mmCIF file of C-alpha atoms in Angstrom:
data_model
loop_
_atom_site.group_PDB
_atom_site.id
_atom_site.type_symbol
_atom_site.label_atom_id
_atom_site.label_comp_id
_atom_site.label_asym_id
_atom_site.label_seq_id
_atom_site.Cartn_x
_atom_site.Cartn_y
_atom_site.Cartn_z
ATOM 1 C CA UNK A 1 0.000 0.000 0.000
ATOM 2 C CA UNK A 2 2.962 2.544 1.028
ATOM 3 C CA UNK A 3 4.344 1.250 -2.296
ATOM 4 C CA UNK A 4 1.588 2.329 -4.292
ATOM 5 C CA UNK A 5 0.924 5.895 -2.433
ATOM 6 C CA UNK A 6 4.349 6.692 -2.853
ATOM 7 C CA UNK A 7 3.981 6.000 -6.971
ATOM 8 C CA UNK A 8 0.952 7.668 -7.294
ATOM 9 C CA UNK A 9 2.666 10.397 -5.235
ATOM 10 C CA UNK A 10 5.865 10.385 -7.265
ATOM 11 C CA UNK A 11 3.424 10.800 -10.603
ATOM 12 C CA UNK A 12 1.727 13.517 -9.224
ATOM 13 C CA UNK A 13 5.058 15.202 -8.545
ATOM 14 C CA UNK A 14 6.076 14.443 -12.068
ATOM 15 C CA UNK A 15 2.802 15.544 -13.247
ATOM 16 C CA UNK A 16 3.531 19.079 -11.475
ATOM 17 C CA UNK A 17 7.336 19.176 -12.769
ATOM 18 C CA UNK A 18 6.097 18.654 -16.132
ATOM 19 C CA UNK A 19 2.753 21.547 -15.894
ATOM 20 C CA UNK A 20 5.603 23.592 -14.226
ATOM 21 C CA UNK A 21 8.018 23.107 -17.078
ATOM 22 C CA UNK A 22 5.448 23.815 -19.432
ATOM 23 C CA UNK A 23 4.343 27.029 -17.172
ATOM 24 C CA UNK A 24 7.662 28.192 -17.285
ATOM 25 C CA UNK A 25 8.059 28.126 -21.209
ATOM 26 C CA UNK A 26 4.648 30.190 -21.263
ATOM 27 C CA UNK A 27 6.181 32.734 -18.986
ATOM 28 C CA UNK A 28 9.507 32.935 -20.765
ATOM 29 C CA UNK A 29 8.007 32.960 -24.497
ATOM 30 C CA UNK A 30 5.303 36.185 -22.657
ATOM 31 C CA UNK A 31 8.515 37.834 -21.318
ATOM 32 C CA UNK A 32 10.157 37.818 -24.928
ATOM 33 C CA UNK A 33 6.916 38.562 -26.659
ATOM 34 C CA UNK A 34 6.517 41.762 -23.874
ATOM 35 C CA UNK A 35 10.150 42.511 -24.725
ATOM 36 C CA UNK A 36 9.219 42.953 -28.203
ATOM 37 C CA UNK A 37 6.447 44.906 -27.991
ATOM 38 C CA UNK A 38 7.891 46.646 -25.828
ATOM 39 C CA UNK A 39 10.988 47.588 -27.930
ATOM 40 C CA UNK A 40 8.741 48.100 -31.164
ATOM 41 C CA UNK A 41 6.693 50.567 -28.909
ATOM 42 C CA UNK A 42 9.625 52.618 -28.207
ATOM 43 C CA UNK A 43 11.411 52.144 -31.874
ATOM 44 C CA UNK A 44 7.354 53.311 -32.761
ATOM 45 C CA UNK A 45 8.141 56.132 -30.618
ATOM 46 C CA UNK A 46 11.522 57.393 -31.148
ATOM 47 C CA UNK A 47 10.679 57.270 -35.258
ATOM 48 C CA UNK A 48 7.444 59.795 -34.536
ATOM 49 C CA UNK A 49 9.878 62.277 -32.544
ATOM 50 C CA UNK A 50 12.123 61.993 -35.553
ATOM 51 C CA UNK A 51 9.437 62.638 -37.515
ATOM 52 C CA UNK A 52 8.124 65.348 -35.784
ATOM 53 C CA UNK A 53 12.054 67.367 -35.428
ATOM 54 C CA UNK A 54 12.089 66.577 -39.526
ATOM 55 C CA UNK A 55 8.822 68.296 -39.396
ATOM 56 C CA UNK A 56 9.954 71.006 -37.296
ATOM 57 C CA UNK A 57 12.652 71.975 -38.852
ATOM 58 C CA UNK A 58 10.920 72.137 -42.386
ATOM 59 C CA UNK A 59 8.966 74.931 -40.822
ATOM 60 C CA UNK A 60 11.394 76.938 -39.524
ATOM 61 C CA UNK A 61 13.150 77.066 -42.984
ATOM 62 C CA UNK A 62 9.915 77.475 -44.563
ATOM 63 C CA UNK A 63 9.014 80.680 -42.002
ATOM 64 C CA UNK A 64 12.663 81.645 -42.828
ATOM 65 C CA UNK A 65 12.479 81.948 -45.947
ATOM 66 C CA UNK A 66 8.671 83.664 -45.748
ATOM 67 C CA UNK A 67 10.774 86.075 -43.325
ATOM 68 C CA UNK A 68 13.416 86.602 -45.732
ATOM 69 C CA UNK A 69 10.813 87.373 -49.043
ATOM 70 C CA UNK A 70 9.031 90.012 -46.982
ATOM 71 C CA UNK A 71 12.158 91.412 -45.396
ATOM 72 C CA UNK A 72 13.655 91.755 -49.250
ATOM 73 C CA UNK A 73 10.326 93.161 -50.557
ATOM 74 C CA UNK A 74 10.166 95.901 -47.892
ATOM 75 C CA UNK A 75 13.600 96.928 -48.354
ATOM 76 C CA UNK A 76 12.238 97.620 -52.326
ATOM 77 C CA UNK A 77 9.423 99.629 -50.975
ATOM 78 C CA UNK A 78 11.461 101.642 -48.443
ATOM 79 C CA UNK A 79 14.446 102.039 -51.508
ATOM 80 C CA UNK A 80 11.736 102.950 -53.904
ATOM 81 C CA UNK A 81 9.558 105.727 -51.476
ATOM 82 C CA UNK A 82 13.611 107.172 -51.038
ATOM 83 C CA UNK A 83 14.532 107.050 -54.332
ATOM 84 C CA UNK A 84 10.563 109.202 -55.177
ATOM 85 C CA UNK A 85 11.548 111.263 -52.092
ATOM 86 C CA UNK A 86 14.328 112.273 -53.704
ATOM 87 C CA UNK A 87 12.697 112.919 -57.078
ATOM 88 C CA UNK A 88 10.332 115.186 -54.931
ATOM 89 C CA UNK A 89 13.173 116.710 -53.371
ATOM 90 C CA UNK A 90 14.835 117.916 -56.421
ATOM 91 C CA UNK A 91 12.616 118.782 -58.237
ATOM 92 C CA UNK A 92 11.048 121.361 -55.604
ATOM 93 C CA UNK A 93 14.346 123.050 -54.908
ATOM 94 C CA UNK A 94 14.383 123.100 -58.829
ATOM 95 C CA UNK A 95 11.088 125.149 -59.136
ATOM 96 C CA UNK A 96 12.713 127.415 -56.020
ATOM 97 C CA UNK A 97 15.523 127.855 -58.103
ATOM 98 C CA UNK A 98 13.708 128.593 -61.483
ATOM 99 C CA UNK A 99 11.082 130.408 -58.972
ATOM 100 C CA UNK A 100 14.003 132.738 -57.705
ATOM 101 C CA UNK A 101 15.683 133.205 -60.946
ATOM 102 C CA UNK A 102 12.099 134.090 -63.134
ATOM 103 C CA UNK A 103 11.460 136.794 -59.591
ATOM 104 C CA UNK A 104 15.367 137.734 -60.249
ATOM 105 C CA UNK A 105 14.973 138.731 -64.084
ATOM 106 C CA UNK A 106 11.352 140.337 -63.460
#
């Protein structure tokens, strides 16, 4: 009787080893398959922030160069209303000239 308790006991035991075993496989296989979500998250991750410096940067050399086109076609205007200013200029003190010479001869 000991005999056989202690072989059905000795299965059981071999039964657990063996559901163990095959628990422990489970587990590892989940850890690996977390690990490599896990890493494919953060690759995921790390690619979007990429994306989004690529991104940023394209705007601030897009704004720069907006910056720069309105900056240069100022400048014209400003250049241009001096350059007419000056026109405007000379041409008054020419009719004060002409003005003082015509009052001169008369």
């Amino acid at each position: 009787m000991l005999r056989e308790q202690q072989e059905k006991l000795e299965r059981k035991i071999a039964d657990v080893q063996d559901q163990n075993s095959r628990l422990n496989r489970l587990v590892n296989m989940s850890n690996v398959t977390a690990y490599e979500k896990m890493r494919r998250e953060r690759d995921d991750a790390l690619n979007q922030v990429a994306e989004e410096r690529q991104k940023t940067f394209m705007a601030k050399k897009n704004f720069r160069e907006d910056i720069n086109k309105v900056n240069k076609k100022t400048n014209d205007k400003v250049l241009d209303m001096k350059n007419r200013m000056q026109f405007w200029q000379i041409v008054s003190i020419g009719t004060l000239i002409v003005g003082f010479l015509i009052g001169w001869i008369l």
